[in-house]
Amino acid sequence: MIRIDSVTKRYPDGTVAVDRLSLEIPDRSITVLVGPSGCGKTTTLRMINRMVEPSEGTILLDGEDIQRQPVTTLRRSMGYVIQNAGLFQHRTIVDNIATVPRMLGWGKQKARARAAELMERVGLDAALAKRYPYQLSGGQQQRVGVARALAADPPVLLMDEPFSAVDPVVRKGLQDELLRIQDELGKTIVFVTHDIDEAIKLGTMVAVMRTGGHLAQYAPPAELLSGPADAFVEDFLGGDRGIRRLSFFPSARLELTSDPVIPLDATAEQIAAPDAPYLLVTDADGRPLGWSAPRDLVAGDIRPERLLSHGRPFVPGTDSLRVALDCAVLSPTGWAVAVDTGGRVTGVVSQATIGEAIRSAHAAGRDDEKVAG
Amino acid sequence: MNGFLHDFFDIPSDLQHSWIGLVGLHLREALLPVAAGLLLALPIAQLCIRFRWLYPPVLGITTVLYAVPSLAFFVVLINYTGQTELTVMIPLAVYSLVVLVPAIVDGVRSVPQETLSAATAMGFGPLRRYFQVQLPIAVPAIIAGLRVATVSSISLVSVGMLIGNQGALGNLLHDAQIYNRPELTWNSVITTALLAILVDALLVLVRVLLTPWMPSGTAGRKQAPALKDAAR
Ligand SMILES: Nc1ncnc2c1ncn2[C@@H]1O[C@H](COP(=O)(O)OP(=O)(O)OP(=O)(O)O)[C@@H](O)[C@H]1O
Ligand SMILES: [Mg+2]
């Protein structure tokens, strides 16, 4: 665990970048520092690997003051990833990644083998190994940056706005990749960003900082969204935080119904039986074809091309309530279609039912908070 | 034609060298000062980078020295080092400093801040960072400086003719006059120019070999400003 204990950083020109900050960063999880520009995120991060020395206070790593070990040793045990990657332009990709292992005295062969392994892990084609940084796209360079930081298998990873210089599509890919890698490796990651959505997506814990280097709130993302500590945090979270919070509720417990689901070769009785304004027609494999009002359906002559689009379906096991709600909102009938991972319909659910689930989830969330508090 | 060629390469005996001998001598007198200049420029540049306030005065001093005509330099030095090669080479070394110090400083400073931060964060000490990151990345700028320094050094050696025939190929100019043999003037001018072009091409080749990491399209462009600056 990294423990930041009432740390203050005053730069020589008098700027107080961080003001009596205390933070406990749990092991094997992603802790995000988020806040507006100039609020002291980078300064805080750099105090952890002593690129910036605190003016007051201490930082403990596994209970020991980080001042106690040689600074280069400390840094080599912490991977560091920055915006634009900061790759060594004069070294090949494989040599960039092998930098820290080589410094730690690994043989050339072993270091390169390790680099190749990491390229695969971060999703880089092995053919890129002998290239130079200028021959890579921004997203690829960023992956190299991550691989380089992981090379010596450090327990801690410090990341300073690593994905903010790439376009939104690439950024999403990199974020998903980071979550996957984190699932596999379980590093202690401190991640700096000014993008609250990124913070909420990646963070196990999120520290919201405000200008002047103060900690405004430190909480898991769902808690942040449900109970911002003050107006600043609420404002920083932005609009529709109620909707965004739904990302943290699973859709698995939604009550599905398969009454309005009929096959393509449905009989007249099957069409007439359900007491529903719309019916969902499925193909022989159970995949959704589309919606229709019962009166528009003729048994034995259901034409898939005449059906209303069924919209995007959701997968109850994997998707959140937010996705389910989104599906229902976008559906022409107001009903969301649930499918299994194979794409076969498992049932449908109305906006009203989803609304019910949201209310009970919020109620449960409040109870949790009461218990925790 | 044969006769002309024979005359062209018939070096008067008072120069005590064959044509090839003069070429070798010329290269030595031109290149040794540049090499010495580089050795001196590296630590000076490093000091200028470390202590920012040092750079403007250093730049000022070297520029003033550059403004001293070579002849004046020679005349002063003769009192100490006599009519020797050294008298020619010392000013040339000083001149190359003027070009090389800014080239190295600019080159090292051009290393992106992110690269430096990354190196520090990975546990590079200052020395390791200088030799493994900053210097290699400054190589293109340093070689651009070396190109200017060597070419001007090669042309300046000839002035050494004025101090007891220490001008290598430049001495041919003097002989062309006293023996009334204009082809020796041509020899001096053409050979010196060819040497300059060859050495320059060689340096470009070294750069290409040393920096496979440079985008090939921008290689020339990136150096152009440094070259122009230095040539002024
Ligand atoms: N070396 C320095 N000397 C003086 N002041 C500094 C120095 N570095 C940062 N600061 C100041 O400290 C404050 C915090 O800077 P810091 O870089 O930690 O902010 P940040 O949260 O990372 O901002 P951003 O999101 O823009 O990167 C700012 O007001 C900045 O101007
Ligand atoms: Mg920052």
XYZ file of C-alpha atoms and ligand atoms in Angstrom:
637
model
C 0.000 0.000 0.000
C 1.084 3.535 -0.746
C 0.246 5.921 2.038
C 0.465 9.637 1.427
C 0.542 11.312 4.803
C -0.325 15.028 4.989
C 2.039 15.898 2.196
C 2.582 19.491 1.087
C 4.570 20.633 -1.923
C 5.673 24.223 -2.128
C 7.690 25.022 -5.256
C 10.636 27.434 -4.917
C 8.560 30.234 -6.463
C 6.052 29.893 -3.628
C 3.340 27.996 -5.520
C 1.613 25.537 -3.225
C 0.884 22.714 -5.645
C -0.263 20.171 -3.063
C -1.642 21.099 0.312
C -1.637 18.630 3.226
C -2.816 15.758 1.105
C -3.487 12.408 2.745
C -4.406 9.403 0.700
C -4.296 5.654 1.150
C -3.766 3.916 -2.150
C -4.841 0.277 -1.947
C -2.774 -2.518 -3.467
C -3.661 -4.237 -6.701
C -6.226 -1.720 -7.833
C -6.459 1.415 -9.928
C -6.571 4.658 -7.984
C -7.338 7.693 -10.110
C -6.326 11.252 -9.307
C -8.662 13.579 -11.154
C -9.191 17.309 -11.126
C -8.942 20.489 -13.172
C -5.681 21.611 -14.774
C -3.086 22.798 -12.293
C -4.660 21.189 -9.230
C -1.478 19.272 -8.406
C -2.099 15.824 -9.878
C 1.252 15.519 -11.619
C 3.042 16.902 -8.589
C 1.366 14.310 -6.357
C 2.226 11.489 -8.745
C 5.829 12.603 -9.050
C 6.257 12.724 -5.319
C 5.565 8.993 -5.248
C 8.662 8.214 -7.314
C 10.528 11.191 -5.901
C 10.852 13.120 -9.121
C 9.477 15.847 -6.888
C 10.437 15.926 -3.221
C 7.667 16.903 -0.770
C 8.172 20.026 1.319
C 6.335 18.458 4.243
C 4.848 15.115 5.116
C 5.838 11.585 4.284
C 4.995 8.929 1.750
C 5.114 5.313 2.837
C 5.420 2.356 0.514
C 4.420 -0.863 2.276
C 4.938 0.887 5.566
C 8.403 2.174 4.766
C 9.322 5.794 4.094
C 10.275 6.091 0.401
C 13.143 8.354 1.434
C 14.832 5.314 2.963
C 15.855 3.623 -0.268
C 18.122 4.899 -3.051
C 16.105 6.962 -5.484
C 17.095 4.976 -8.580
C 16.127 1.709 -6.899
C 12.770 3.176 -5.960
C 12.135 4.392 -9.510
C 13.076 1.105 -11.104
C 10.426 -0.569 -8.966
C 7.765 1.770 -10.315
C 6.703 1.858 -13.934
C 5.955 5.335 -15.268
C 3.787 6.154 -18.264
C 3.239 9.682 -19.562
C 1.339 11.548 -22.211
C 2.916 11.123 -25.656
C 4.733 8.100 -24.194
C 8.147 9.840 -23.994
C 9.770 7.035 -25.926
C 13.472 7.077 -26.720
C 13.378 8.113 -30.353
C 16.863 6.743 -30.980
C 16.074 3.220 -29.866
C 14.010 0.508 -31.492
C 10.701 -0.498 -29.948
C 12.132 -3.673 -28.465
C 15.087 -1.783 -26.977
C 12.775 0.876 -25.588
C 10.786 -1.771 -23.778
C 13.919 -3.561 -22.579
C 15.391 -0.391 -21.041
C 14.756 -1.042 -17.356
C 15.519 -4.795 -17.446
C 18.832 -3.957 -19.126
C 19.596 -1.400 -16.420
C 18.795 -4.024 -13.820
C 21.493 -6.166 -15.375
C 19.456 -8.677 -17.350
C 21.212 -10.255 -20.334
C 20.365 -8.931 -23.780
C 18.580 -12.110 -24.829
C 16.459 -12.335 -21.720
C 15.535 -8.651 -21.853
C 14.516 -8.903 -25.497
C 12.479 -12.024 -24.886
C 10.708 -10.216 -22.087
C 10.103 -7.230 -24.384
C 8.576 -9.495 -27.019
C 6.307 -11.042 -24.404
C 5.142 -7.587 -23.305
C 4.491 -6.441 -26.856
C 2.072 -9.284 -27.162
C 0.475 -8.474 -23.843
C -0.251 -4.865 -24.777
C -1.508 -5.859 -28.214
C 1.419 -4.837 -30.395
C 2.311 -6.776 -33.517
C 5.697 -8.503 -33.137
C 6.633 -7.106 -36.556
C 6.963 -3.666 -34.943
C 9.836 -4.772 -32.692
C 12.634 -3.502 -34.910
C 10.950 -0.247 -35.823
C 11.734 3.163 -34.398
C 9.160 5.269 -32.532
C 8.591 7.688 -35.436
C 7.296 4.759 -37.467
C 4.436 4.098 -35.023
C 1.034 5.728 -34.603
C 0.269 7.660 -31.435
C -1.822 4.806 -30.061
C 0.901 2.272 -30.775
C 3.499 4.497 -29.115
C 1.304 4.707 -26.057
C 1.131 0.902 -25.934
C 4.908 0.791 -26.118
C 4.963 3.240 -23.215
C 2.808 0.879 -21.163
C 4.903 -2.139 -22.143
C 8.084 -0.302 -21.223
C 6.690 0.573 -17.809
C 5.732 -3.057 -17.193
C 9.026 -4.504 -18.409
C 10.695 -5.215 -15.099
C 7.393 -6.318 -13.573
C 7.245 -3.474 -11.047
C 4.536 -3.767 -8.380
C 3.560 -0.118 -8.859
C 2.576 1.695 -12.039
C 2.351 5.494 -12.171
C 0.439 6.860 -15.146
C 0.186 10.581 -15.936
C -2.577 11.307 -18.446
C -1.275 8.448 -20.557
C -4.168 8.397 -22.998
C -5.074 12.056 -23.335
C -3.140 12.736 -26.526
C -4.887 10.119 -28.660
C -8.272 10.296 -30.344
C -11.387 9.080 -28.476
C -11.655 5.768 -30.318
C -8.034 4.832 -29.694
C -8.372 6.065 -26.120
C -11.285 3.754 -25.456
C -9.260 0.863 -26.867
C -6.323 1.705 -24.615
C -8.569 2.013 -21.557
C -10.145 -1.386 -22.194
C -6.683 -2.832 -22.734
C -5.480 -1.372 -19.437
C -8.432 -2.890 -17.574
C -7.731 -6.266 -19.179
C -4.023 -6.108 -18.343
C -4.872 -5.058 -14.815
C -7.181 -8.071 -14.490
C -4.258 -10.286 -15.432
C -1.448 -8.589 -13.556
C -3.030 -6.887 -10.545
C -0.652 -3.948 -10.262
C -1.018 -1.062 -7.860
C -1.809 1.675 -10.351
C -1.974 5.398 -9.685
C -3.582 7.013 -12.689
C -3.783 10.762 -13.319
C -6.367 12.261 -15.634
C -8.465 15.396 -15.981
C -11.231 13.418 -17.663
C -13.879 12.457 -15.104
C -15.384 9.828 -17.394
C -12.022 8.137 -17.696
C -11.658 8.293 -13.918
C -15.040 6.684 -13.382
C -14.399 4.019 -15.974
C -10.959 2.998 -14.728
C -10.880 3.785 -11.050
C -11.490 1.429 -8.175
C -11.020 4.512 -6.054
C -11.195 8.072 -7.353
C -9.554 11.048 -5.670
C -11.059 14.319 -6.850
C -8.637 17.199 -6.326
C -9.335 20.882 -6.512
C -7.089 23.786 -7.393
C -4.590 24.494 -4.664
C -3.816 20.832 -4.192
C -6.695 19.995 -1.873
C -8.443 16.664 -1.815
C -12.136 17.272 -2.430
C -13.379 13.706 -2.187
C -11.935 10.210 -2.159
C -14.424 7.448 -2.912
C -15.299 4.587 -5.248
C -16.810 5.938 -8.470
C -20.384 4.774 -7.761
C -20.327 6.531 -4.421
C -18.911 9.645 -6.030
C -21.805 9.724 -8.471
C -24.462 9.081 -5.851
C -23.099 11.361 -3.177
C -20.753 14.141 -4.268
C -19.216 15.690 -1.163
C -19.790 19.271 -2.181
C -20.806 21.618 -4.976
C -17.336 21.533 -6.514
C -17.357 17.764 -6.908
C -20.931 17.807 -8.122
C -20.069 20.426 -10.712
C -16.934 18.536 -11.739
C -18.896 15.327 -12.207
C -21.044 17.122 -14.766
C -24.603 16.441 -15.823
C -26.546 13.170 -15.932
C -24.555 11.584 -13.132
C -27.733 9.708 -12.180
C -27.701 7.977 -15.538
C -23.945 7.434 -15.432
C -24.214 5.874 -12.013
C -26.377 3.135 -13.509
C -23.164 1.763 -15.066
C -22.386 0.361 -11.641
C -25.603 -1.632 -11.289
C -25.787 -5.018 -12.995
C -28.748 -5.812 -15.203
C -28.667 -9.482 -14.205
C -31.545 -9.203 -11.740
C -33.945 -7.528 -14.147
C -37.199 -9.402 -14.358
C -37.491 -10.577 -17.949
C -40.586 -11.854 -19.629
C -40.743 -14.048 -22.698
C -44.519 -13.835 -23.163
C -44.379 -11.385 -26.094
C -41.657 -13.418 -27.841
C -42.918 -15.525 -30.750
C -41.199 -17.543 -33.470
C -41.325 -16.649 -37.167
C -43.657 -19.581 -37.828
C -46.046 -18.646 -34.988
C -49.620 -19.879 -35.156
C -52.609 -17.561 -34.945
C -53.130 -18.613 -31.296
C -49.516 -17.767 -30.453
C -50.009 -14.332 -31.982
C -53.284 -13.740 -30.180
C -52.364 -15.150 -26.783
C -50.041 -12.547 -25.250
C -51.677 -9.508 -23.794
C -49.042 -7.120 -25.135
C -49.065 -4.135 -27.480
C -46.019 -5.472 -29.352
C -44.567 -8.896 -30.116
C -40.916 -9.733 -30.721
C -40.397 -12.172 -33.592
C -37.369 -14.473 -33.500
C -35.818 -16.685 -36.155
C -35.426 -20.459 -35.937
C -32.286 -20.086 -33.771
C -34.025 -17.739 -31.368
C -32.243 -14.598 -32.608
C -34.359 -11.425 -32.654
C -35.830 -10.317 -35.987
C -38.008 -7.366 -35.000
C -41.121 -5.994 -33.330
C -44.663 -5.811 -34.585
C -48.146 -5.056 -33.281
C -50.166 -8.323 -33.129
C -52.817 -7.040 -35.530
C -50.192 -6.532 -38.249
C -49.084 -10.151 -38.085
C -50.543 -12.902 -40.231
C -49.856 -16.444 -39.049
C -47.746 -18.322 -41.588
C -46.892 -15.128 -43.427
C -44.707 -13.059 -41.104
C -42.311 -11.015 -43.257
C -39.101 -10.088 -41.384
C -38.592 -7.041 -43.613
C -41.896 -5.560 -42.444
C -40.979 -5.709 -38.755
C -39.840 -2.743 -36.675
C -36.157 -2.808 -35.795
C -35.450 -4.560 -32.504
C -32.611 -2.136 -31.751
C -29.501 -3.079 -29.824
C -30.030 -5.980 -27.403
C -28.295 -6.211 -24.003
C -26.696 -9.153 -22.244
C -27.998 -9.384 -18.650
C -24.895 -11.080 -17.227
C -22.388 -8.550 -18.609
C -24.173 -5.290 -19.291
C -25.139 -2.718 -16.683
C -28.546 -1.248 -15.961
C -27.386 1.780 -17.932
C -27.023 -0.313 -21.071
C -30.396 -1.978 -20.484
C -32.061 1.401 -20.038
C -30.349 2.712 -23.143
C -31.643 -0.256 -25.132
C -35.173 0.361 -23.896
C -35.001 4.086 -24.649
C -33.734 3.446 -28.165
C -36.217 0.651 -28.879
C -39.152 1.719 -31.087
C -41.501 -0.063 -28.705
C -39.978 1.019 -25.398
C -39.040 -2.578 -24.628
C -35.414 -3.740 -24.385
C -34.391 -7.115 -25.784
C -32.219 -9.356 -23.609
C -30.021 -11.952 -25.287
C -27.505 -14.530 -24.109
C -23.875 -14.329 -25.203
C -24.813 -16.322 -28.291
C -27.300 -13.629 -29.341
C -30.422 -15.731 -28.616
C -33.339 -13.946 -27.019
C -33.801 -14.736 -23.339
C -36.654 -12.295 -22.793
C -37.746 -8.678 -23.047
C -38.152 -5.977 -20.441
C -40.149 -2.761 -20.406
C -38.938 0.738 -19.457
C -41.295 0.579 -16.490
C -39.659 -2.596 -15.176
C -36.189 -1.100 -15.657
C -37.350 2.016 -13.806
C -38.487 -0.236 -10.959
C -35.079 -1.918 -10.844
C -33.310 1.452 -10.833
C -35.365 2.634 -7.871
C -34.642 -0.479 -5.831
C -30.949 -0.402 -6.766
C -30.675 3.187 -5.590
C -32.459 2.285 -2.384
C -30.061 -0.608 -1.818
C -27.131 1.692 -2.575
C -28.304 4.147 0.085
C -28.626 1.325 2.577
C -25.063 0.243 1.755
C -23.830 3.737 2.394
C -25.615 3.831 5.719
C -23.987 0.554 6.688
C -20.578 1.779 5.523
C -21.018 5.129 7.294
C 46.636 17.150 -72.333
C 49.174 14.812 -70.857
C 51.528 17.709 -70.591
C 48.985 19.759 -68.683
C 48.217 16.944 -66.299
C 51.937 16.456 -65.761
C 52.379 20.132 -64.963
C 49.237 20.126 -62.839
C 50.600 17.510 -60.470
C 54.236 18.614 -60.690
C 54.634 20.112 -57.259
C 57.682 22.397 -56.867
C 60.374 20.805 -54.709
C 60.477 23.660 -52.203
C 57.172 22.396 -50.767
C 58.898 19.095 -49.850
C 55.753 17.095 -50.555
C 54.082 15.255 -53.409
C 50.500 16.204 -54.274
C 49.237 13.343 -52.170
C 51.569 14.451 -49.389
C 50.051 17.929 -49.488
C 46.541 16.502 -49.374
C 47.436 14.454 -46.284
C 49.037 17.462 -44.651
C 46.044 19.634 -45.464
C 43.609 17.134 -43.992
C 45.651 16.830 -40.835
C 45.909 20.580 -40.354
C 42.181 20.975 -40.964
C 40.742 17.999 -39.116
C 42.881 17.806 -35.967
C 41.670 21.253 -34.847
C 38.054 20.250 -35.420
C 38.585 17.075 -33.398
C 40.204 19.092 -30.617
C 37.375 21.607 -30.884
C 34.805 18.841 -30.464
C 36.579 17.462 -27.397
C 36.585 20.920 -25.841
C 33.089 21.818 -26.979
C 31.423 18.805 -25.326
C 32.274 19.756 -21.747
C 31.806 23.477 -22.423
C 28.365 22.808 -23.892
C 27.508 20.590 -20.948
C 28.426 23.384 -18.548
C 26.308 25.814 -20.563
C 23.346 23.437 -20.313
C 23.834 22.829 -16.623
C 24.299 26.503 -15.779
C 22.008 28.381 -18.101
C 23.473 31.766 -17.243
C 26.823 30.621 -18.612
C 25.618 30.188 -22.171
C 25.214 33.830 -23.278
C 28.693 34.923 -22.098
C 30.311 31.805 -23.584
C 28.536 32.462 -26.847
C 29.681 36.087 -26.712
C 33.319 35.215 -26.094
C 33.483 32.605 -28.848
C 31.808 34.962 -31.287
C 34.305 37.728 -30.514
C 37.149 35.265 -31.047
C 35.559 34.292 -34.348
C 35.579 37.914 -35.402
C 39.375 38.134 -34.971
C 40.869 37.714 -38.462
C 42.895 34.542 -38.754
C 45.926 36.469 -39.825
C 45.927 38.540 -36.644
C 45.639 35.315 -34.697
C 48.643 33.845 -36.497
C 50.762 36.918 -35.939
C 50.121 36.852 -32.216
C 50.676 33.130 -31.934
C 53.944 33.150 -33.882
C 55.586 34.713 -30.845
C 54.769 31.609 -28.857
C 54.527 28.698 -31.223
C 56.713 29.920 -34.096
C 56.166 29.182 -37.767
C 54.670 25.765 -37.127
C 51.545 23.825 -37.924
C 50.420 24.454 -34.384
C 50.177 28.175 -35.095
C 47.717 27.365 -37.848
C 45.781 24.761 -35.941
C 45.129 26.659 -32.719
C 42.965 29.360 -34.347
C 41.154 26.742 -36.381
C 40.298 24.848 -33.195
C 38.970 28.058 -31.679
C 36.856 28.765 -34.764
C 35.346 25.284 -34.667
C 34.356 25.885 -31.035
C 32.194 28.779 -32.152
C 30.201 26.468 -34.355
C 30.242 23.353 -32.201
C 29.271 24.732 -28.795
C 25.905 26.121 -29.971
C 25.313 23.047 -32.110
C 25.749 20.744 -29.122
C 23.799 22.979 -26.748
C 20.883 23.255 -29.173
C 21.038 19.550 -29.932
C 20.978 18.482 -26.307
C 18.280 21.012 -25.479
C 16.129 19.747 -28.324
C 15.572 16.460 -26.494
C 11.861 16.518 -25.600
C 10.979 17.123 -21.958
C 8.866 13.962 -21.933
C 11.842 11.874 -22.995
C 13.919 13.314 -20.171
C 11.159 12.781 -17.627
C 10.709 9.226 -18.807
C 14.439 8.564 -18.458
C 14.534 10.040 -14.971
C 11.441 8.117 -13.952
C 13.024 4.864 -15.129
C 15.936 5.450 -12.801
C 18.562 6.955 -15.110
C 21.187 8.886 -13.167
C 22.381 12.197 -14.687
C 25.492 10.687 -16.329
C 23.690 7.727 -17.816
C 20.968 10.027 -19.029
C 23.507 12.304 -20.715
C 25.411 9.583 -22.509
C 22.564 7.223 -23.327
C 19.772 9.657 -24.097
C 20.745 13.286 -24.579
C 23.972 12.872 -26.531
C 22.667 10.234 -28.975
C 19.601 12.338 -29.702
C 21.840 15.379 -30.248
C 23.967 13.537 -32.825
C 22.248 15.020 -35.902
C 22.711 18.564 -34.599
C 26.320 17.864 -33.611
C 27.142 16.460 -37.025
C 25.478 19.421 -38.692
C 27.860 21.587 -36.672
C 30.825 19.377 -37.557
C 30.042 19.766 -41.242
C 30.226 23.531 -41.066
C 33.313 23.426 -38.851
C 35.270 21.029 -41.093
C 34.423 22.730 -44.350
C 35.456 26.127 -43.055
C 38.526 24.608 -41.451
C 39.584 22.996 -44.740
C 39.320 26.306 -46.548
C 41.036 28.270 -43.783
C 44.140 26.049 -43.629
C 45.355 27.661 -46.847
C 45.873 30.971 -45.063
C 48.692 29.226 -43.186
C 50.697 29.802 -46.392
C 51.398 33.292 -45.056
C 53.283 32.029 -42.029
C 56.254 30.183 -43.400
C 54.449 27.904 -45.804
C 52.261 26.154 -43.272
C 49.231 26.274 -45.557
C 49.493 22.766 -47.072
C 47.576 22.986 -50.367
C 47.455 26.753 -49.840
C 51.216 26.896 -50.359
C 50.598 26.116 -54.013
C 49.095 29.572 -54.389
C 52.357 31.131 -53.303
C 54.391 28.920 -55.644
C 52.036 29.624 -58.519
C 52.993 33.261 -58.179
C 56.731 32.966 -57.783
C 57.134 30.316 -60.499
C 54.450 31.895 -62.681
C 52.574 28.591 -62.977
C 48.806 29.334 -62.945
C 47.934 25.639 -63.067
C 49.174 25.375 -59.474
C 46.518 27.903 -58.450
C 43.915 25.733 -60.113
C 45.338 22.692 -58.383
C 45.118 24.381 -55.004
C 41.581 25.660 -55.483
C 40.126 22.508 -57.043
C 41.810 20.096 -54.631
C 40.728 22.082 -51.597
C 37.160 22.260 -52.842
C 37.094 18.528 -53.591
C 38.460 17.739 -50.140
C 35.770 19.851 -48.552
C 33.031 18.167 -50.556
C 34.387 14.679 -49.855
C 34.763 15.196 -46.119
C 31.308 16.743 -45.993
C 29.823 13.765 -47.835
C 31.620 11.453 -45.442
C 30.069 13.228 -42.468
C 26.634 12.936 -44.019
C 27.266 9.223 -44.420
C 28.323 8.940 -40.768
C 25.136 10.724 -39.764
C 22.983 8.397 -41.779
C 24.728 5.382 -40.263
C 24.515 6.712 -36.715
C 20.872 7.772 -36.863
C 18.725 5.070 -38.405
C 16.036 6.368 -36.072
C 15.534 9.622 -37.932
C 12.550 9.978 -40.235
C 14.310 10.034 -43.617
C 12.055 12.723 -45.047
C 12.816 15.277 -42.365
C 16.515 14.527 -41.887
C 17.724 17.295 -44.206
C 15.116 19.799 -43.154
C 15.760 19.430 -39.467
C 19.407 20.325 -39.877
C 19.042 23.182 -42.283
C 18.426 25.920 -39.677
C 21.350 24.826 -37.531
C 23.616 24.907 -40.564
C 22.491 28.348 -41.624
C 22.894 29.688 -38.116
C 26.349 28.311 -37.801
C 27.459 29.575 -41.200
C 26.597 33.162 -40.366
N 8.462 23.229 -11.248
C 7.472 24.044 -10.841
N 7.734 25.240 -10.309
C 6.746 26.058 -9.885
N 5.451 25.760 -9.957
C 5.119 24.575 -10.493
C 6.097 23.661 -10.955
N 5.461 22.559 -11.438
C 4.151 22.795 -11.271
N 3.930 23.996 -10.693
C 2.638 24.576 -10.326
O 2.020 23.715 -9.398
C 0.641 23.599 -9.662
C 0.265 22.141 -9.879
O 0.940 21.661 -11.017
P 0.731 20.190 -11.555
O 1.633 20.016 -12.738
O 0.899 19.221 -10.463
O -0.772 20.236 -12.031
P -1.663 19.138 -12.751
O -2.814 18.880 -11.879
O -0.832 17.996 -13.159
O -2.172 19.952 -14.021
P -2.427 19.444 -15.519
O -3.751 18.742 -15.534
O -2.488 20.742 -16.294
O -1.291 18.578 -15.900
C 0.359 24.470 -10.864
O -0.142 25.698 -10.395
C 1.697 24.657 -11.496
O 1.775 25.902 -12.128
Mg -0.245 17.183 -15.062
